[in-house]
XYZ file of C-alpha atoms in Angstrom:
558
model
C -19.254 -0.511 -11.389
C -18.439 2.728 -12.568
C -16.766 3.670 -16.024
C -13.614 4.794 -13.585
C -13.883 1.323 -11.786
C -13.965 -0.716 -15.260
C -10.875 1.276 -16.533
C -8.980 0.460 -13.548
C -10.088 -2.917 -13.804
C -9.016 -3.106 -17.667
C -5.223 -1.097 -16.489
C -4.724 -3.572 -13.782
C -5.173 -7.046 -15.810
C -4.146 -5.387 -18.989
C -1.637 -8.522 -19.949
C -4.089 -11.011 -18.999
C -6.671 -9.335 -21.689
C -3.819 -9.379 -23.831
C -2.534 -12.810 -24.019
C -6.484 -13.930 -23.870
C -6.685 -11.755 -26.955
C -4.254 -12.722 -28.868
C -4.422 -16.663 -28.221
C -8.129 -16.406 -29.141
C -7.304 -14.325 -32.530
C -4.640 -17.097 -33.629
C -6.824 -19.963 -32.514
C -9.546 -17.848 -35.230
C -6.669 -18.166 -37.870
C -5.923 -21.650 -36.497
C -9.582 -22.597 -37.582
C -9.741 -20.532 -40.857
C -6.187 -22.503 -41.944
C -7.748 -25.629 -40.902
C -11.429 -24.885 -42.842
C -12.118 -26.355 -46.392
C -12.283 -23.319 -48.835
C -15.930 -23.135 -50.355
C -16.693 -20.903 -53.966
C -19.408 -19.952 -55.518
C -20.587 -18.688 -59.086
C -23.677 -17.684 -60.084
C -25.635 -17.836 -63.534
C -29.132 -16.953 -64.407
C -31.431 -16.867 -67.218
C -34.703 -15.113 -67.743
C -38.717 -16.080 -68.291
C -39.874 -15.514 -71.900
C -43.832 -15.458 -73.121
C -44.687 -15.841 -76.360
C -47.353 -14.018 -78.168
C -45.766 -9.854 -77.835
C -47.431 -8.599 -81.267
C -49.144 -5.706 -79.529
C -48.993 -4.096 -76.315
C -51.762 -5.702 -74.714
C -50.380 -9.158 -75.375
C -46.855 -7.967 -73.997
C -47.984 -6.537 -70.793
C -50.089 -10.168 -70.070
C -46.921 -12.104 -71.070
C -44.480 -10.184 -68.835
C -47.400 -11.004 -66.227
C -47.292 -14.801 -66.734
C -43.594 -14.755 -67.318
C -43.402 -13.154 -63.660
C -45.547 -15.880 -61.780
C -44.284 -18.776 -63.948
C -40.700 -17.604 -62.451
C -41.836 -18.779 -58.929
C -42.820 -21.913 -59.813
C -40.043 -22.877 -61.698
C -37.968 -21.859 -58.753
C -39.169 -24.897 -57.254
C -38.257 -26.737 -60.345
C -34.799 -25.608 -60.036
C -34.494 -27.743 -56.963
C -35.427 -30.699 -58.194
C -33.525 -33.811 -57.712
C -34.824 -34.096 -62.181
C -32.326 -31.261 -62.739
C -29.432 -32.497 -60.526
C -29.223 -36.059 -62.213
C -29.267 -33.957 -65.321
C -25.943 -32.058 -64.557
C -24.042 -34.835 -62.994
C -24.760 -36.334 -66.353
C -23.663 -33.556 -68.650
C -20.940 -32.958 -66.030
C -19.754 -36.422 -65.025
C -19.805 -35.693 -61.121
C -19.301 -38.094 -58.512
C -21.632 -36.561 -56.299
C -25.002 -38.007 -55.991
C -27.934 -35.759 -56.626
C -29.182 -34.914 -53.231
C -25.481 -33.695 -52.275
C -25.609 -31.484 -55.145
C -28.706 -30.033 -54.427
C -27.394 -28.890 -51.020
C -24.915 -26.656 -52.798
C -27.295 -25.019 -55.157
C -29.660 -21.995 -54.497
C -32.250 -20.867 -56.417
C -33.758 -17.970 -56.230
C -35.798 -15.233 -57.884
C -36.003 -11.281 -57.404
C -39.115 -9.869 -56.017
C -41.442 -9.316 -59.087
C -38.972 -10.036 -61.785
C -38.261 -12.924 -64.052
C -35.239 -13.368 -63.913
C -33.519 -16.702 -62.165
C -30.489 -16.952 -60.554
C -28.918 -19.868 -59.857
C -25.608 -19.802 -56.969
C -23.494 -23.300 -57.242
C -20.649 -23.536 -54.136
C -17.966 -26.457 -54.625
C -14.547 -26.387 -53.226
C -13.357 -26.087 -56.751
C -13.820 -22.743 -58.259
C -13.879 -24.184 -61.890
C -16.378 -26.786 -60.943
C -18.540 -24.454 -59.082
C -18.302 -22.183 -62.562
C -19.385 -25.370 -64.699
C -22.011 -26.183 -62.405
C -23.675 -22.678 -62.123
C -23.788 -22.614 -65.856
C -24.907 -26.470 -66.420
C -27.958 -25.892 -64.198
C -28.950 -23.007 -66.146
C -28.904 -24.951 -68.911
C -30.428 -28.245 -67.418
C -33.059 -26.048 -65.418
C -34.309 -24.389 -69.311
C -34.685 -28.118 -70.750
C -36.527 -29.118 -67.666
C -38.940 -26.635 -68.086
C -39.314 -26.789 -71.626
C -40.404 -30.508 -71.558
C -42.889 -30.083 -69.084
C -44.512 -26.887 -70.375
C -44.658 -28.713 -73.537
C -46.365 -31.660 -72.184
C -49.329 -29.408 -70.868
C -49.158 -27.336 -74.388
C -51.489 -28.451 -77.375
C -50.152 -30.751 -79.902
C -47.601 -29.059 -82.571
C -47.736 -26.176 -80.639
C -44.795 -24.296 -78.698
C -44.944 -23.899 -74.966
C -46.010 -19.956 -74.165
C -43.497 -19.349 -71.285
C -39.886 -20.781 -71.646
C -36.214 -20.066 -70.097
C -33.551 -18.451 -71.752
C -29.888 -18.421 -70.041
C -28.738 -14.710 -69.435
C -25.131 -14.574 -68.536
C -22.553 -17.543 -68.502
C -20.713 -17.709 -64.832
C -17.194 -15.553 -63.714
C -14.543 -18.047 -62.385
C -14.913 -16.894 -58.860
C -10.980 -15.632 -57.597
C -12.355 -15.618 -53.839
C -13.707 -18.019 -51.690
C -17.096 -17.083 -49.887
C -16.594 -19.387 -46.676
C -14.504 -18.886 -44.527
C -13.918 -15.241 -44.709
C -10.646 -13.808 -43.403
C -11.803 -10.841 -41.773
C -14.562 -12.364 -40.512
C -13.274 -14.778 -38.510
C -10.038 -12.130 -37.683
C -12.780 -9.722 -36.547
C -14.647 -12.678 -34.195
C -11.192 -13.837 -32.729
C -10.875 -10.457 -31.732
C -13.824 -9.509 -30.347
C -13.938 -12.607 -28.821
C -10.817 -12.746 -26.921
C -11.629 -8.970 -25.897
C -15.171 -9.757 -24.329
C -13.376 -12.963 -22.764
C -10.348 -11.144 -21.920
C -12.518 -8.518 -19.816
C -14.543 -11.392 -18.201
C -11.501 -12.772 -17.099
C -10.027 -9.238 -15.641
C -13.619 -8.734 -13.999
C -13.465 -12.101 -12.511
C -9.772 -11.601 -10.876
C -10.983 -8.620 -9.407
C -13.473 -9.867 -7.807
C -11.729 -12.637 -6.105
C -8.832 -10.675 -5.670
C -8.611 -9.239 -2.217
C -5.085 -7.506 -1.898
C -5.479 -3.969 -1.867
C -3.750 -2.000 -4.733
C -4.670 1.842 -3.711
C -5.278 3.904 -0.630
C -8.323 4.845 -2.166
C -9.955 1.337 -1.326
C -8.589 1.696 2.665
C -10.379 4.752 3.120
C -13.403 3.532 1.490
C -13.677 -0.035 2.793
C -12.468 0.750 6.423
C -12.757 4.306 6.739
C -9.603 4.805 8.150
C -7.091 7.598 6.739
C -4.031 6.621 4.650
C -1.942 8.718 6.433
C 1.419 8.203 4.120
C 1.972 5.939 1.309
C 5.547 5.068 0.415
C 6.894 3.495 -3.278
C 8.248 0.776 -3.857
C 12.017 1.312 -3.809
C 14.502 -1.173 -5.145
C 17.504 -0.665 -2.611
C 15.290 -2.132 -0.145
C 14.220 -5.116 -2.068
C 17.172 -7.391 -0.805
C 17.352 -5.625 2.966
C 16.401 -3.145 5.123
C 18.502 -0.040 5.403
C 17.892 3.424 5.868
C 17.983 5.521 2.983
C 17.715 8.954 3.376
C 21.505 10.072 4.986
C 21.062 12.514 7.710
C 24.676 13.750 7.868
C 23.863 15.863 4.551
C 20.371 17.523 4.871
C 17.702 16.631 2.597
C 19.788 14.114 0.400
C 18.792 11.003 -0.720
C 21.034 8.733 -2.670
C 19.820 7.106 -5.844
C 16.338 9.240 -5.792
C 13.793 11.258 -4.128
C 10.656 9.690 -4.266
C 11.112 7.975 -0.867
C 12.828 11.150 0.627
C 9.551 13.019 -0.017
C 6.983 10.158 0.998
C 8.909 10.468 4.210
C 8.692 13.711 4.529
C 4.876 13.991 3.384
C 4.541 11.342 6.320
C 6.196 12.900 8.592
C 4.374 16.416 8.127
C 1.048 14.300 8.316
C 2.091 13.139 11.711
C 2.031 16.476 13.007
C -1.778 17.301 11.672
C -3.204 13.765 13.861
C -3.709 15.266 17.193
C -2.209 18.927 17.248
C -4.006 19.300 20.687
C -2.426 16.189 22.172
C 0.404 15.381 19.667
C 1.300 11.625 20.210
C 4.761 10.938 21.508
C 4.521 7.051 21.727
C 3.586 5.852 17.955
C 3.216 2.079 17.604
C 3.807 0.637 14.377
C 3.276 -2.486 13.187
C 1.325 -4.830 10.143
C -0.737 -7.604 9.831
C 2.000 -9.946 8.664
C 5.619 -10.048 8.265
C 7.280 -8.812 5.612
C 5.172 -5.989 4.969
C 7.959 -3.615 5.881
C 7.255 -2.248 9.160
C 10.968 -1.877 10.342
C 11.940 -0.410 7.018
C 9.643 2.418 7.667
C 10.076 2.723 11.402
C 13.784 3.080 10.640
C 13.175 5.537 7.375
C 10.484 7.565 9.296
C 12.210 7.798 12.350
C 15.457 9.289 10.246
C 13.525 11.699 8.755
C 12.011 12.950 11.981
C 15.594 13.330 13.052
C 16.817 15.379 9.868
C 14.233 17.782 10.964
C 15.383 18.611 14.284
C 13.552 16.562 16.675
C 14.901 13.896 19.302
C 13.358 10.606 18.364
C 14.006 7.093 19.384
C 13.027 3.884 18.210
C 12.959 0.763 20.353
C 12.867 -2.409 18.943
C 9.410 -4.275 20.616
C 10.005 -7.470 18.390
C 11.268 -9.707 21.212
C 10.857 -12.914 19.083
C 12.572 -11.643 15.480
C 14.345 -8.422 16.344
C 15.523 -6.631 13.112
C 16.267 -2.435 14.133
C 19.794 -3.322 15.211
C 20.507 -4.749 11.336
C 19.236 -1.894 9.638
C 20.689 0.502 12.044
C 24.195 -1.386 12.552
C 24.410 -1.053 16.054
C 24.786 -3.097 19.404
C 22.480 -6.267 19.439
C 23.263 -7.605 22.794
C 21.712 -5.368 25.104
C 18.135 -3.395 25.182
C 14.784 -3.539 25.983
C 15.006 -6.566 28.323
C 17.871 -5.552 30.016
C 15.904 -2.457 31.439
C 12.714 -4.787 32.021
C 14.847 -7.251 33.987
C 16.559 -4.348 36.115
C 20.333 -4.880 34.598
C 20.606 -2.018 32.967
C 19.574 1.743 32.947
C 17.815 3.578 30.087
C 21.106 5.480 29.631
C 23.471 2.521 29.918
C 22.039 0.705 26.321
C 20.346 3.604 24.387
C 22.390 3.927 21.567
C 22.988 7.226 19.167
C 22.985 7.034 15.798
C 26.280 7.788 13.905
C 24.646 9.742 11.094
C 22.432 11.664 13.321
C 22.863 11.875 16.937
C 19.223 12.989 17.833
C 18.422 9.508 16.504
C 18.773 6.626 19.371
C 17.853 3.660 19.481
C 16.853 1.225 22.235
C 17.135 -2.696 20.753
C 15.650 -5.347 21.890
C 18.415 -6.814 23.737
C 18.639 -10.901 24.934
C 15.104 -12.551 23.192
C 13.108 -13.855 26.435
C 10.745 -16.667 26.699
C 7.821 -14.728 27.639
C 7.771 -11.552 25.340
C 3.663 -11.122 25.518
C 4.343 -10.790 29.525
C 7.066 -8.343 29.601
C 5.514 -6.453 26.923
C 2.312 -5.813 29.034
C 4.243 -5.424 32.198
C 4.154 -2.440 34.153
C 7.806 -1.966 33.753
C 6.810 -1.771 29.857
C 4.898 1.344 30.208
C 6.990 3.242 32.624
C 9.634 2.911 30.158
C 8.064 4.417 27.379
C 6.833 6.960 29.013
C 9.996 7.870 30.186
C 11.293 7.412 26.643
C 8.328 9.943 25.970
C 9.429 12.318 28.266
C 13.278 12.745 26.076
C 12.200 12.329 22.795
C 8.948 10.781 20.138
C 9.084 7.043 20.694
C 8.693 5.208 17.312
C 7.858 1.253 18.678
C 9.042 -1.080 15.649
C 6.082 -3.882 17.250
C 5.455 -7.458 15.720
C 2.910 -8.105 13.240
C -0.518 -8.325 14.805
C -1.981 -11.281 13.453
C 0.386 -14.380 14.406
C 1.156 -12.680 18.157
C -0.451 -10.647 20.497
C 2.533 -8.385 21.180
C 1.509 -5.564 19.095
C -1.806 -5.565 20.863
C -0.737 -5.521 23.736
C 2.002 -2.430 23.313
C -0.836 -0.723 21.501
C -2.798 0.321 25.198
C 0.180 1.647 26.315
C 0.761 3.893 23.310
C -0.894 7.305 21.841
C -1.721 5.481 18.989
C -0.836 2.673 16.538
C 0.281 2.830 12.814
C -0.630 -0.024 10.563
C 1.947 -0.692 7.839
C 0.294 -2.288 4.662
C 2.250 -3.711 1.314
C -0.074 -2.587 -1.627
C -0.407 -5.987 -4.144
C 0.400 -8.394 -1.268
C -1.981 -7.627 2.466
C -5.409 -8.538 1.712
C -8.788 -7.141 3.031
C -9.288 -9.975 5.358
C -6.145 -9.694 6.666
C -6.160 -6.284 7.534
C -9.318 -6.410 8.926
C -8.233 -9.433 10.981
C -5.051 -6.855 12.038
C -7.441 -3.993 12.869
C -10.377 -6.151 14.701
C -7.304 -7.070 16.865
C -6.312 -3.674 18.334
C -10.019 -2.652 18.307
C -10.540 -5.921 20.888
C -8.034 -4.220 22.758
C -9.164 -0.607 22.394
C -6.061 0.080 21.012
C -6.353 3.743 19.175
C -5.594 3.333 15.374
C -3.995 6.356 13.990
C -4.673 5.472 10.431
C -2.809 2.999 7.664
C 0.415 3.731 5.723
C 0.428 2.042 2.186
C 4.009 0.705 1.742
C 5.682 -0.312 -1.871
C 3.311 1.372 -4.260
C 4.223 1.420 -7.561
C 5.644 3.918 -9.226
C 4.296 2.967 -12.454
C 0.834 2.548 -13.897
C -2.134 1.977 -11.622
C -1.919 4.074 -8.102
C 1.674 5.555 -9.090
C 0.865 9.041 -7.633
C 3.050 10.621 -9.713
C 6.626 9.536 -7.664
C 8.620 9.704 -11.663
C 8.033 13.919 -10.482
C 10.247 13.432 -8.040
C 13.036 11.603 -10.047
C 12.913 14.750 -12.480
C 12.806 17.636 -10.497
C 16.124 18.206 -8.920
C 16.943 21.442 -6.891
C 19.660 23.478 -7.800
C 21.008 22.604 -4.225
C 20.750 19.252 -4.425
C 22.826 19.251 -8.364
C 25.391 20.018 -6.593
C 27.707 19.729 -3.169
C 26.010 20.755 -0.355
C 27.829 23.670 1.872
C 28.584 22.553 5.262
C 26.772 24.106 7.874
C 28.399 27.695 9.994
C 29.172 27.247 13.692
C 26.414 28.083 15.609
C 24.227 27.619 13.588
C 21.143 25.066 12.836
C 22.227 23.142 9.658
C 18.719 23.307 8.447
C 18.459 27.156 8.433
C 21.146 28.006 5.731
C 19.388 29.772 2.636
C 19.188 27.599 -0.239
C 17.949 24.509 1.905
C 14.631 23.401 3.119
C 15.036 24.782 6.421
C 13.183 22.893 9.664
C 13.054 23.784 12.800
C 10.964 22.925 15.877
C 8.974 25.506 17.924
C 7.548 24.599 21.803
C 4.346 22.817 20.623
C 6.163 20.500 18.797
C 5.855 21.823 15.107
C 7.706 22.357 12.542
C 8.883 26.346 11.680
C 10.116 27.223 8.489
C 12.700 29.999 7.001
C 11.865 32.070 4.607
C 14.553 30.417 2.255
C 12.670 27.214 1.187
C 13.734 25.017 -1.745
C 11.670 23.334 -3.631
C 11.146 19.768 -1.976
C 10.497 21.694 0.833
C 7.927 23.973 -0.867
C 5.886 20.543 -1.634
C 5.898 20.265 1.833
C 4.626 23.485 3.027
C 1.686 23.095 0.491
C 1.068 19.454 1.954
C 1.035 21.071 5.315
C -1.151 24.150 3.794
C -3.685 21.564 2.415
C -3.625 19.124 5.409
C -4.770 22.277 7.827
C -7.724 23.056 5.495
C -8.865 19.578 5.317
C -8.358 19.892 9.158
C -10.575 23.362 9.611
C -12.782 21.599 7.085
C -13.474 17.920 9.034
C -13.321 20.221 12.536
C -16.327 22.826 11.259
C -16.840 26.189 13.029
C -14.850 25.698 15.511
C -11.619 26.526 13.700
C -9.689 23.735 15.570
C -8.354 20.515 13.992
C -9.654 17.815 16.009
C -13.360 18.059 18.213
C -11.749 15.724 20.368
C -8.189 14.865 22.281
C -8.770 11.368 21.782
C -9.966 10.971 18.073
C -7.275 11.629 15.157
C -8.226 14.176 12.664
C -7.630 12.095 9.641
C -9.944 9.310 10.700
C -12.807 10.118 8.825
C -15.936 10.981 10.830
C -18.385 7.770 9.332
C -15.203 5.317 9.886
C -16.540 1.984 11.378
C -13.347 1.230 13.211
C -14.417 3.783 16.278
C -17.268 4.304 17.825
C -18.619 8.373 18.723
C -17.862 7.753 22.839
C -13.825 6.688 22.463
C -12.557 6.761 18.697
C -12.669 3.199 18.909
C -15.203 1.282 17.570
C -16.004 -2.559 16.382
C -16.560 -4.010 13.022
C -18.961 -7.012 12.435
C -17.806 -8.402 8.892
C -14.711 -7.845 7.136
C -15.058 -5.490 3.488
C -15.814 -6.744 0.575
């Protein structure tokens, strides 16, 4: 895992590191509260030798002083000089449990002795110190004098230094200490836990981990917008070019979309464009029906026909007709002309619904009669198929050998790698042709934003204010001041010299999606090697083989 991979990690479980955190610093403070407070004061006292009345003498008693320091360190530890402060004291304690709280020890050659006394009372541990200074000197005189001559003095003897400072602090537990492992703690814990969601986590979160697990091209991805949270509408208005109520960061998704479209195949432009998901709710009809708008606002005839025959759902977010469509033509009741339906806001926007719900949807679907109607459909205008999701029914599967080529709709934080997989193995079985994956509600804040807040704060100065209506005679998308689209005989989009802004972002995305083009394509200055494979699937992808663009996967990503 790189440093890039770990930061993502650490931005994507950021509360969860948090709350581990901070529950494992106040459990730390929970523990020092709860611990018993432990001083400690220290006292010493020095080695003396007798006999300094010239130099030579001194230098051998600061010798003997030195090594009779070490042994009575020993001494100092004695259970003889604990019953001899619990004495002078009065303690409770018995003598072994106050030997456990005293330290002796000595400097490296000095002789000096320091004795360190801990008690939960600060006085006591001050009394103590200083007693067993004091106990430790008598200790040591009686036994040196034992071994010394009668009448005579002992040579070495002990000689308390410095009386012990009431200690104001205790020594155990330490604040910062135990702050400091809380902390660190609950951050090491906090990133194990992060590292450990991601692991088992398998919805995908960018486009960056399509491309790289399946090696398929993200060929839009769309935010996640709030209007649509409750139903499925069509945002962008068409009667007033290039305005989007309430924002613009799904206007120019679209439009980014919609210009990628037109890079796929530019020898053999699809006109039939299936689109569907692995499961419901992942908001394939939402961007059918916001896709197929925008393709409108720019000029071009394009209808949408409602495949779902079990759960139909265009006719809602388009409010028109539900009673007759699809089926109707399939059947032989009704002509293409009789039920397609124009859309108020836009008229070169029709669609076809699905009309009466059958009982054998998979059949008509792959009927005959299916795929002479779309390709008459193909022959008046781009057909945008709103399909089921391709994991609980075959439908989409089915629809997708008819078509030019399928688009798979998935929700970033809810379709999983196995699922997609499962969606893609499907239209592979088939030899369906996969197109490449849009990435629907991204957020459009932290992790994988891609910068949408832009859009919120750049505002042309045509869209501040009311938009002129159009001349007559003339094409409402070639006024100066506005993004102006048109189409030209190969089925691209043509552009005025009077571009606004939004649609300056677009030309660049266009300018930047033809080099990556020439680029994947070599010297042969063309787009695509091949009619049959789209330009944005990348070359190593495992979802196509080199013969038909459609190749076989053995194990899903991990």
């Amino acid at each position: 895992m790189s440093g890039n991979d770990l930061l993502s990690v650490v931005r994507s479980h950021w509360l969860g590191i948090l709350v581990i955190t901070v529950l494992m610093t106040g459990g730390s403070l929970g523990w020092y509260a709860l611990q018993p407070k432990v001083y400690a004061a220290e006292s010493s006292g020095i080695v003396v030798a007798a006999g300094a009345e010239n130099l030579g003498l001194s230098l051998a008693g600061d010798s003997l002083a030195k090594s009779k320091a070490k042994g009575y360190q020993s001494v100092g530890e004695s259970i003889l000089v604990a019953e001899s402060v619990i004495r002078t004291l009065g303690l409770k304690e018995s003598a072994p449990d106050i030997t456990r709280s005293i330290s002796v020890s000595v400097p490296l050659d000095s002789v000096e002795i320091r004795i360190t006394a801990r008690s939960s009372d600060a006085q006591t541990a001050q009394n103590v110190a200083d007693a067993w200074v004091a106990a430790l000197a008598s200790q040591v005189y009686e036994l040196d004098k034992g071994n010394a001559s009668p009448g005579t003095e002992p040579v070495t003897k002990i000689v308390p230094l410095a009386k012990a400072t009431l200690p104001s602090a205790p020594v155990s537990p330490l604040l910062t200490a135990t702050i400091g492992i809380g902390l660190a703690g609950g951050l090491l814990v906090g990133l194990g836990y992060a590292l450990a969601r991601n692991h088992f986590d398998r919805r995908i979160r960018a486009a960056s981990e399509i491309e790289r697990l399946f090696g398929l091209a993200v060929v839009g991805t769309l935010p996640l917008d709030k209007r649509l949270s409750e139903k499925s509408s069509v945002l962008e208005s068409t009667s007033v070019v290039h305005r989007v109520p309430g924002g613009h960061a799904m206007a120019e998704a679209l439009r980014e979309l919609r210009t990628n479209l037109n890079f796929i195949d530019v020898d053999n432009p699809p006109r039939i464009l299936l689109i569907t998901s692995s499961l419901p709710s992942e908001g394939k009809s939402t961007v059918t029906s916001n896709l197929a708008a925008t393709i409108a606002a720019a000029g071009r005839d394009v209808i949408v026909v409602d495949a779902d025959l079990r759960r139909p759902t265009v006719h809602q977010v388009f409010d028109v007709l539900p009673d007759v469509g699809v089926t109707d033509i399939l059947s032989g009741r009704a002509s293409i002309d009789d039920v397609l339906q124009e859309w108020g806001p836009n008229p070169r926007l029709r669609i076809l619904t699905a009309g009466r719900i059958p009982p054998n949807p998979s059949e008509l679907l792959g009927s005959r009669a299916m795929e002479h109607l779309l390709k008459d459909l193909a022959q008046r205008a781009i057909v945008l198929i709103d399909a089921p999701p391709l994991l609980p029914v075959t439908d989409a599967a089915v629809l997708s050998r008819v078509a030019d080529g399928t688009l798979v709709v998935a929700r970033a934080r809810k379709t999983t790698r196995d699922t997609l997989y499962r969606a893609l193995s499907n239209l592979t079985r088939v030899q369906g042709r996969v197109l490449g994956v849009i990435l629907n509600c991204v957020a459009t804040k932290g992790q994988g934003d891609l910068n949408y807040g832009y859009y919120g704060a750049y505002v042309s100065a045509d869209e501040s204010r009311d938009t002129i209506p159009p001349r007559s005679g003339m094409n409402p998308t070639s006024q100066p001041g506005h993004a102006g689209v048109s189409v030209d005989g190969n089925g691209f989009e043509a552009h005025s010299p009077w571009q606004g802004p939004a649609k300056a972002a677009e030309i660049t995305s266009q300018a930047m999606l033809s080099g990556l083009g020439h680029a994947i394509a070599g010297p042969s200055n063309s787009l695509t090697n091949s009619s049959d494979t789209p330009s944005f699937l990348a070359p190593e992808s495992q979802w196509r083989s080199p013969s038909d663009g459609r190749g076989r996967r053995s194990a899903p990503p991990s």
